Amino acid sequence: MTEASRIRSLDVVRGVVMVLMAIDHVRVYSGVPPGGPTAGVFFTRWVTHFCAPAFVFLAGTSAFLHGRRLGDRGALARYLAIRGLMLVLLEVTVIRFSWTFNVAYSTFILAGVIWMLGWCMVLMAPLVYLRTRTMAIAGICLMLFQQLFGLVPRLLPPPVQATVAPVWNFFYPSGAPGWPGITILYVIVPWLGVMAAGYAFGAIMIRDPAERRRLCLRIGLSATALFAVLAAITIVAVPADGDAAPALFRALNPSKYPVSQPFLLMTLGPMIALLPPAERARGWAADAFLTFGRVPLFYYLLHIPLIHLTALAVWYLRDGSPHMDWFATAPYVGIAPEQQWGLPLLYLVFLIDVAVLYGACRWYESRRHLRRAPAETAAAAV
């Protein structure tokens, strides 16, 4: 999208979740577990749950807006297919190396969020020919009835099932052993539904600002309220044993792998409700989030190696060794509790990394603006 056609609130909210994402990735290299018995550890992980849903949903919305600018569904389909394949390639090469700083690709490949985002874009390419309402219905159905896809391999004859089930794991867990050396973090099916719903949501974002804000609040608050009701029912209906986490922690911890319907309600609802205030947000913080949100791929490709390098430096200063071998299969990391960072150190490193990322993103955005200006001037002169 051109600068003039961008919707500010989308970039601000995208920037917010990108900053939250950095907390989780610093946490990986700190050894702090993904959630835990204390409120500090639990909410350090919980706030980052909003990242993947918002990223995928807003990618769909951006695709819708980009398609309107192109005015050609065929051109949009080609754009999504090419960009999606590029993201898949980046995941298994550059991003994989950034996580681990090793080239042992035959022993560990991660099918992570960028892998999933790329394949969702590829699968979205033929779907852009559907009507927007049909896209919305398809997206919601994929989210609501995702578990049905886990049954597909079981319906096949045993010889076929043995061949199909490992591949099907990329779409939805089949119960079969996965491919050696490949770890699937994000399956495709429910996330394709999130992107399709986000695409259809683009039709709301182009409405009159007052109507757009009203609909965003209605949708976002309704989804959040529905999650609250389902969470309360679950806590009351499912008895907790003596070692169970507090009720609030259990209510705020629906399944993420694979992503569950309550998880999507919990994350997408507040994100959509945040769009109206984000549209009116001003000040240095809003401008910083706006900067991040305008260069998401640059940010993503930079933030993992930066966080990795910063963590190695901290480990060296603290222990006299960077412990590089601990991160050979990052983001899957296991560090003994007595060696993990405390939360104050985690958040200090996070703030330093975000400050560095802000400077880099601001520089990149200014360079991109300078490259764009001559082309816009020439076009205006024609």
CSV table of C-alpha atoms in Angstrom, one decimal:
chain,number,residue,atom,x,y,z
A,1,MET,CA,0.0,0.0,0.0
A,2,THR,CA,1.1,3.6,-0.6
A,3,GLU,CA,1.6,5.8,2.4
A,4,ALA,CA,-1.5,7.8,1.5
A,5,SER,CA,-3.7,4.7,1.4
A,6,ARG,CA,-2.5,3.2,4.7
A,7,ILE,CA,-4.8,3.0,7.7
A,8,ARG,CA,-3.0,4.3,10.7
A,9,SER,CA,-4.7,2.0,13.3
A,10,LEU,CA,-3.6,-1.2,11.5
A,11,ASP,CA,0.1,-0.1,11.6
A,12,VAL,CA,-0.1,1.0,15.2
A,13,VAL,CA,-1.7,-2.2,16.4
A,14,ARG,CA,0.7,-4.3,14.3
A,15,GLY,CA,3.6,-2.3,15.9
A,16,VAL,CA,2.3,-3.0,19.4
A,17,VAL,CA,2.2,-6.8,18.8
A,18,MET,CA,5.6,-6.8,17.2
A,19,VAL,CA,7.1,-5.2,20.3
A,20,LEU,CA,5.3,-7.8,22.5
A,21,MET,CA,6.8,-10.5,20.2
A,22,ALA,CA,10.2,-9.3,21.2
A,23,ILE,CA,9.4,-10.0,24.9
A,24,ASP,CA,8.7,-13.7,24.1
A,25,HIS,CA,11.9,-14.1,22.0
A,26,VAL,CA,14.1,-12.5,24.7
A,27,ARG,CA,12.4,-14.9,27.1
A,28,VAL,CA,13.5,-17.9,24.9
A,29,TYR,CA,17.1,-17.0,25.2
A,30,SER,CA,16.8,-16.1,28.9
A,31,GLY,CA,15.6,-19.6,29.7
A,32,VAL,CA,12.5,-18.4,31.5
A,33,PRO,CA,9.8,-21.0,30.9
A,34,PRO,CA,6.7,-20.2,28.7
A,35,GLY,CA,4.4,-19.6,31.6
A,36,GLY,CA,4.7,-20.6,35.2
A,37,PRO,CA,3.3,-20.5,38.7
A,38,THR,CA,4.1,-16.9,39.4
A,39,ALA,CA,2.2,-14.0,38.0
A,40,GLY,CA,5.3,-12.4,36.6
A,41,VAL,CA,6.3,-15.4,34.5
A,42,PHE,CA,2.7,-16.3,33.5
A,43,PHE,CA,1.9,-12.8,32.2
A,44,THR,CA,5.3,-12.4,30.6
A,45,ARG,CA,4.2,-15.2,28.3
A,46,TRP,CA,0.5,-14.4,28.2
A,47,VAL,CA,0.9,-10.9,26.7
A,48,THR,CA,2.8,-12.4,23.8
A,49,HIS,CA,-0.2,-14.7,22.9
A,50,PHE,CA,-1.7,-11.7,21.0
A,51,CYS,CA,1.2,-11.6,18.5
A,52,ALA,CA,0.5,-14.5,16.1
A,53,PRO,CA,-3.3,-14.0,15.8
A,54,ALA,CA,-2.9,-10.3,15.2
A,55,PHE,CA,-0.1,-10.8,12.7
A,56,VAL,CA,-2.0,-13.3,10.7
A,57,PHE,CA,-5.4,-11.5,10.9
A,58,LEU,CA,-3.9,-8.2,9.9
A,59,ALA,CA,-1.9,-9.8,7.1
A,60,GLY,CA,-5.3,-10.8,5.6
A,61,THR,CA,-6.6,-7.3,6.1
A,62,SER,CA,-3.6,-5.8,4.4
A,63,ALA,CA,-4.0,-8.2,1.5
A,64,PHE,CA,-7.6,-7.0,1.0
A,65,LEU,CA,-6.4,-3.3,1.0
A,66,HIS,CA,-3.5,-4.1,-1.3
A,67,GLY,CA,-6.0,-5.8,-3.7
A,68,ARG,CA,-8.1,-2.7,-3.8
A,69,ARG,CA,-5.1,-0.6,-4.7
A,70,LEU,CA,-4.1,-3.1,-7.5
A,71,GLY,CA,-7.6,-3.3,-8.8
A,72,ASP,CA,-6.9,-6.7,-10.2
A,73,ARG,CA,-7.6,-10.0,-8.4
A,74,GLY,CA,-5.2,-11.9,-10.6
A,75,ALA,CA,-2.4,-9.5,-9.7
A,76,LEU,CA,-3.3,-9.9,-6.0
A,77,ALA,CA,-3.2,-13.7,-6.3
A,78,ARG,CA,0.2,-13.6,-7.9
A,79,TYR,CA,1.5,-11.2,-5.2
A,80,LEU,CA,0.3,-13.5,-2.4
A,81,ALA,CA,1.7,-16.6,-4.0
A,82,ILE,CA,5.1,-15.1,-4.7
A,83,ARG,CA,5.3,-13.4,-1.3
A,84,GLY,CA,4.1,-16.4,0.5
A,85,LEU,CA,6.8,-18.7,-1.1
A,86,MET,CA,9.4,-16.1,-0.3
A,87,LEU,CA,8.4,-16.2,3.4
A,88,VAL,CA,8.5,-20.0,3.4
A,89,LEU,CA,12.1,-19.8,2.0
A,90,LEU,CA,13.1,-17.2,4.5
A,91,GLU,CA,11.8,-19.4,7.4
A,92,VAL,CA,13.8,-22.4,6.5
A,93,THR,CA,17.0,-20.5,5.7
A,94,VAL,CA,17.7,-17.1,7.1
A,95,ILE,CA,15.2,-17.2,10.1
A,96,ARG,CA,16.3,-20.8,11.0
A,97,PHE,CA,19.9,-19.7,11.1
A,98,SER,CA,19.0,-16.5,13.1
A,99,TRP,CA,17.4,-18.7,15.8
A,100,THR,CA,20.3,-21.2,16.1
A,101,PHE,CA,23.5,-19.7,14.6
A,102,ASN,CA,24.3,-23.1,13.1
A,103,VAL,CA,23.9,-24.7,9.7
A,104,ALA,CA,22.8,-28.2,10.9
A,105,TYR,CA,19.7,-28.0,8.7
A,106,SER,CA,19.4,-31.7,8.4
A,107,THR,CA,18.8,-32.2,12.1
A,108,PHE,CA,16.5,-29.3,12.9
A,109,ILE,CA,14.1,-27.3,10.8
A,110,LEU,CA,11.3,-25.3,12.4
A,111,ALA,CA,7.9,-24.8,10.7
A,112,GLY,CA,7.3,-21.6,12.6
A,113,VAL,CA,5.0,-18.6,12.3
A,114,ILE,CA,6.6,-17.3,9.1
A,115,TRP,CA,6.4,-20.7,7.5
A,116,MET,CA,2.7,-20.8,8.4
A,117,LEU,CA,2.1,-17.2,7.3
A,118,GLY,CA,3.8,-17.9,3.9
A,119,TRP,CA,1.7,-21.0,3.2
A,120,CYS,CA,-1.5,-19.3,4.2
A,121,MET,CA,-0.7,-16.6,1.7
A,122,VAL,CA,-0.1,-19.2,-1.0
A,123,LEU,CA,-3.4,-20.9,-0.2
A,124,MET,CA,-5.2,-17.5,-0.1
A,125,ALA,CA,-4.1,-16.7,-3.6
A,126,PRO,CA,-7.0,-18.7,-5.3
A,127,LEU,CA,-9.4,-17.7,-2.5
A,128,VAL,CA,-9.2,-13.9,-3.4
A,129,TYR,CA,-11.6,-14.6,-6.3
A,130,LEU,CA,-14.4,-15.4,-3.8
A,131,ARG,CA,-16.9,-12.8,-2.7
A,132,THR,CA,-15.9,-11.1,0.5
A,133,ARG,CA,-18.9,-12.6,2.4
A,134,THR,CA,-18.0,-16.0,1.2
A,135,MET,CA,-14.4,-15.5,2.4
A,136,ALA,CA,-15.7,-14.4,5.8
A,137,ILE,CA,-17.9,-17.5,6.1
A,138,ALA,CA,-15.0,-19.8,5.0
A,139,GLY,CA,-12.6,-18.2,7.5
A,140,ILE,CA,-15.0,-18.5,10.4
A,141,CYS,CA,-15.9,-22.2,9.5
A,142,LEU,CA,-12.2,-23.1,9.3
A,143,MET,CA,-11.7,-21.7,12.8
A,144,LEU,CA,-14.8,-23.2,14.3
A,145,PHE,CA,-14.6,-26.6,12.8
A,146,GLN,CA,-10.8,-27.0,12.6
A,147,GLN,CA,-10.8,-30.3,14.7
A,148,LEU,CA,-12.6,-32.0,11.8
A,149,PHE,CA,-9.4,-31.8,9.8
A,150,GLY,CA,-7.7,-34.0,12.4
A,151,LEU,CA,-10.1,-36.8,11.4
A,152,VAL,CA,-9.3,-36.8,7.7
A,153,PRO,CA,-6.3,-39.2,7.8
A,154,ARG,CA,-8.3,-41.7,10.0
A,155,LEU,CA,-11.0,-42.0,7.3
A,156,LEU,CA,-8.5,-43.2,4.7
A,157,PRO,CA,-7.5,-46.8,4.1
A,158,PRO,CA,-4.5,-47.9,6.2
A,159,PRO,CA,-1.9,-47.9,3.3
A,160,VAL,CA,-3.0,-44.5,2.2
A,161,GLN,CA,-3.2,-43.2,5.8
A,162,ALA,CA,0.5,-44.2,6.4
A,163,THR,CA,1.5,-42.0,3.5
A,164,VAL,CA,-0.8,-39.1,4.0
A,165,ALA,CA,-0.8,-38.7,7.8
A,166,PRO,CA,2.8,-37.4,8.2
A,167,VAL,CA,2.2,-34.8,5.5
A,168,TRP,CA,-1.2,-33.9,7.0
A,169,ASN,CA,0.6,-32.9,10.2
A,170,PHE,CA,1.5,-29.7,8.4
A,171,PHE,CA,-2.2,-28.9,8.0
A,172,TYR,CA,-3.5,-30.3,11.3
A,173,PRO,CA,-2.2,-32.8,13.9
A,174,SER,CA,-3.0,-36.3,12.6
A,175,GLY,CA,-1.5,-38.3,15.5
A,176,ALA,CA,1.1,-39.9,13.2
A,177,PRO,CA,4.8,-39.4,13.7
A,178,GLY,CA,6.2,-36.3,12.0
A,179,TRP,CA,9.0,-35.9,9.5
A,180,PRO,CA,12.4,-36.5,11.0
A,181,GLY,CA,14.3,-33.2,11.7
A,182,ILE,CA,11.2,-31.0,11.2
A,183,THR,CA,9.4,-29.5,14.1
A,184,ILE,CA,5.9,-28.1,13.4
A,185,LEU,CA,5.0,-25.2,15.6
A,186,TYR,CA,2.1,-23.8,13.7
A,187,VAL,CA,-0.3,-25.9,11.6
A,188,ILE,CA,-2.0,-24.3,8.6
A,189,VAL,CA,-5.7,-25.0,8.8
A,190,PRO,CA,-7.0,-22.7,11.6
A,191,TRP,CA,-4.6,-20.0,10.7
A,192,LEU,CA,-5.7,-20.0,7.1
A,193,GLY,CA,-9.2,-19.3,8.6
A,194,VAL,CA,-7.8,-16.4,10.6
A,195,MET,CA,-6.2,-14.9,7.5
A,196,ALA,CA,-9.4,-15.3,5.5
A,197,ALA,CA,-11.4,-13.7,8.2
A,198,GLY,CA,-8.9,-10.8,8.3
A,199,TYR,CA,-9.2,-10.4,4.6
A,200,ALA,CA,-13.0,-10.1,4.9
A,201,PHE,CA,-12.5,-7.7,7.8
A,202,GLY,CA,-10.8,-5.3,5.3
A,203,ALA,CA,-14.3,-4.5,3.9
A,204,ILE,CA,-15.1,-3.0,7.4
A,205,MET,CA,-11.8,-1.0,7.5
A,206,ILE,CA,-12.7,0.9,4.3
A,207,ARG,CA,-16.1,2.1,5.6
A,208,ASP,CA,-16.8,5.6,7.0
A,209,PRO,CA,-14.5,6.1,10.1
A,210,ALA,CA,-17.4,6.4,12.5
A,211,GLU,CA,-19.1,3.3,11.3
A,212,ARG,CA,-15.7,1.5,11.2
A,213,ARG,CA,-15.0,2.3,14.8
A,214,ARG,CA,-18.5,1.3,15.8
A,215,LEU,CA,-18.2,-2.1,14.1
A,216,CYS,CA,-14.7,-2.7,15.4
A,217,LEU,CA,-15.8,-2.2,19.0
A,218,ARG,CA,-18.9,-4.3,18.5
A,219,ILE,CA,-17.0,-7.2,17.0
A,220,GLY,CA,-14.1,-7.0,19.4
A,221,LEU,CA,-16.0,-6.6,22.6
A,222,SER,CA,-18.5,-9.3,21.6
A,223,ALA,CA,-15.6,-11.8,20.9
A,224,THR,CA,-14.0,-10.9,24.2
A,225,ALA,CA,-17.2,-11.3,26.1
A,226,LEU,CA,-17.9,-14.7,24.5
A,227,PHE,CA,-14.4,-15.8,25.6
A,228,ALA,CA,-15.0,-14.6,29.1
A,229,VAL,CA,-18.3,-16.7,29.3
A,230,LEU,CA,-16.6,-19.8,27.8
A,231,ALA,CA,-13.6,-19.5,30.2
A,232,ALA,CA,-15.9,-19.1,33.2
A,233,ILE,CA,-18.0,-22.1,32.2
A,234,THR,CA,-14.8,-24.2,31.7
A,235,ILE,CA,-13.4,-23.2,35.2
A,236,VAL,CA,-16.7,-24.1,36.9
A,237,ALA,CA,-17.3,-27.3,34.9
A,238,VAL,CA,-13.8,-28.8,34.9
A,239,PRO,CA,-12.7,-29.5,38.5
A,240,ALA,CA,-9.1,-28.6,39.4
A,241,ASP,CA,-6.8,-31.0,41.2
A,242,GLY,CA,-4.7,-30.0,44.1
A,243,ASP,CA,-1.7,-28.9,42.0
A,244,ALA,CA,-3.7,-26.9,39.5
A,245,ALA,CA,-2.8,-23.3,38.6
A,246,PRO,CA,-5.0,-20.5,40.0
A,247,ALA,CA,-8.4,-20.2,38.3
A,248,LEU,CA,-7.4,-17.0,36.5
A,249,PHE,CA,-4.3,-18.6,35.0
A,250,ARG,CA,-6.3,-21.6,33.8
A,251,ALA,CA,-9.0,-19.3,32.3
A,252,LEU,CA,-6.4,-17.3,30.4
A,253,ASN,CA,-4.5,-20.4,29.1
A,254,PRO,CA,-6.5,-22.0,26.3
A,255,SER,CA,-4.7,-24.3,23.9
A,256,LYS,CA,-2.3,-22.5,21.4
A,257,TYR,CA,-0.7,-25.5,19.7
A,258,PRO,CA,-2.9,-26.2,17.8
A,259,VAL,CA,-4.7,-22.9,18.3
A,260,SER,CA,-8.1,-23.3,19.9
A,261,GLN,CA,-11.3,-21.4,19.4
A,262,PRO,CA,-11.2,-19.8,22.9
A,263,PHE,CA,-7.6,-18.8,22.2
A,264,LEU,CA,-8.6,-16.9,19.1
A,265,LEU,CA,-11.5,-15.2,20.9
A,266,MET,CA,-9.2,-14.2,23.7
A,267,THR,CA,-6.6,-12.6,21.4
A,268,LEU,CA,-8.5,-11.4,18.3
A,269,GLY,CA,-11.3,-9.8,20.3
A,270,PRO,CA,-9.2,-7.3,22.2
A,271,MET,CA,-7.0,-6.7,19.2
A,272,ILE,CA,-10.0,-5.7,17.1
A,273,ALA,CA,-11.4,-3.5,19.9
A,274,LEU,CA,-8.1,-1.8,20.2
A,275,LEU,CA,-8.3,-0.5,16.6
A,276,PRO,CA,-10.5,2.6,17.3
A,277,PRO,CA,-8.4,4.0,20.1
A,278,ALA,CA,-5.2,3.2,18.0
A,279,GLU,CA,-6.7,5.3,15.2
A,280,ARG,CA,-6.8,8.3,17.5
A,281,ALA,CA,-3.5,7.6,19.4
A,282,ARG,CA,-0.9,10.3,19.1
A,283,GLY,CA,2.4,11.0,20.8
A,284,TRP,CA,5.9,9.5,20.9
A,285,ALA,CA,4.7,6.0,21.8
A,286,ALA,CA,2.1,5.8,19.0
A,287,ASP,CA,4.7,7.1,16.5
A,288,ALA,CA,7.1,4.4,17.6
A,289,PHE,CA,4.6,1.7,17.2
A,290,LEU,CA,3.6,3.2,13.8
A,291,THR,CA,7.2,3.0,12.7
A,292,PHE,CA,7.5,-0.7,13.7
A,293,GLY,CA,4.1,-1.5,12.1
A,294,ARG,CA,5.1,0.0,8.7
A,295,VAL,CA,8.1,-2.3,8.3
A,296,PRO,CA,7.1,-5.7,9.7
A,297,LEU,CA,9.2,-8.0,7.6
A,298,PHE,CA,12.4,-5.8,8.1
A,299,TYR,CA,11.7,-5.8,11.9
A,300,TYR,CA,11.1,-9.6,12.0
A,301,LEU,CA,14.2,-10.5,10.0
A,302,LEU,CA,16.3,-8.2,12.2
A,303,HIS,CA,14.9,-8.8,15.7
A,304,ILE,CA,15.7,-12.5,16.1
A,305,PRO,CA,19.5,-12.3,15.3
A,306,LEU,CA,19.7,-9.1,17.4
A,307,ILE,CA,18.0,-10.7,20.4
A,308,HIS,CA,20.2,-13.8,19.9
A,309,LEU,CA,23.4,-11.8,19.8
A,310,THR,CA,22.4,-9.7,22.8
A,311,ALA,CA,21.5,-12.8,24.8
A,312,LEU,CA,24.9,-14.4,24.0
A,313,ALA,CA,26.6,-11.2,25.2
A,314,VAL,CA,24.6,-11.2,28.4
A,315,TRP,CA,25.4,-14.8,29.1
A,316,TYR,CA,29.1,-14.2,28.5
A,317,LEU,CA,29.1,-11.2,30.8
A,318,ARG,CA,27.2,-13.1,33.5
A,319,ASP,CA,28.8,-16.6,33.2
A,320,GLY,CA,32.0,-16.2,31.2
A,321,SER,CA,30.5,-18.3,28.4
A,322,PRO,CA,27.9,-17.5,25.8
A,323,HIS,CA,26.5,-21.1,26.0
A,324,MET,CA,25.9,-21.2,22.3
A,325,ASP,CA,25.2,-24.9,22.4
A,326,TRP,CA,22.1,-24.3,24.5
A,327,PHE,CA,20.4,-22.7,21.5
A,328,ALA,CA,21.1,-25.2,18.8
A,329,THR,CA,17.3,-25.9,18.5
A,330,ALA,CA,16.0,-22.5,19.5
A,331,PRO,CA,13.2,-21.5,20.1
A,332,TYR,CA,13.1,-24.9,21.8
A,333,VAL,CA,15.5,-24.2,24.7
A,334,GLY,CA,15.8,-26.0,28.1
A,335,ILE,CA,17.9,-24.2,30.8
A,336,ALA,CA,18.1,-25.3,34.4
A,337,PRO,CA,16.0,-23.1,36.7
A,338,GLU,CA,19.0,-22.0,38.7
A,339,GLN,CA,20.7,-20.7,35.6
A,340,GLN,CA,17.7,-18.8,34.1
A,341,TRP,CA,17.6,-15.0,34.1
A,342,GLY,CA,15.4,-13.1,36.5
A,343,LEU,CA,12.5,-11.1,35.0
A,344,PRO,CA,14.3,-7.7,35.7
A,345,LEU,CA,17.2,-8.8,33.5
A,346,LEU,CA,14.8,-10.1,30.8
A,347,TYR,CA,12.9,-6.9,30.6
A,348,LEU,CA,16.1,-4.8,30.6
A,349,VAL,CA,17.5,-6.7,27.7
A,350,PHE,CA,14.1,-6.4,26.0
A,351,LEU,CA,14.1,-2.6,26.3
A,352,ILE,CA,17.6,-2.3,25.0
A,353,ASP,CA,16.8,-4.5,22.0
A,354,VAL,CA,13.6,-2.6,21.2
A,355,ALA,CA,15.5,0.7,21.3
A,356,VAL,CA,18.0,-0.6,18.8
A,357,LEU,CA,15.2,-2.0,16.6
A,358,TYR,CA,13.5,1.4,16.7
A,359,GLY,CA,16.5,3.2,15.4
A,360,ALA,CA,17.0,0.6,12.7
A,361,CYS,CA,13.4,0.6,11.6
A,362,ARG,CA,13.2,4.4,11.6
A,363,TRP,CA,16.3,4.5,9.4
A,364,TYR,CA,14.9,1.9,7.1
A,365,GLU,CA,11.6,3.6,6.8
A,366,SER,CA,13.3,6.9,6.0
A,367,ARG,CA,15.4,5.3,3.3
A,368,ARG,CA,12.3,3.6,1.8
A,369,HIS,CA,10.5,6.9,1.8
A,370,LEU,CA,13.4,8.6,0.0
A,371,ARG,CA,13.5,5.9,-2.7
A,372,ARG,CA,9.7,6.2,-3.1
A,373,ALA,CA,9.7,10.0,-3.4
A,374,PRO,CA,11.4,10.3,-6.9
A,375,ALA,CA,9.0,7.8,-8.4
A,376,GLU,CA,6.0,9.6,-6.9
A,377,THR,CA,7.3,12.9,-8.2
A,378,ALA,CA,7.8,11.5,-11.7
A,379,ALA,CA,4.3,10.0,-11.7
A,380,ALA,CA,2.8,13.3,-10.6
A,381,ALA,CA,4.5,15.1,-13.5
A,382,VAL,CA,3.1,12.8,-16.1
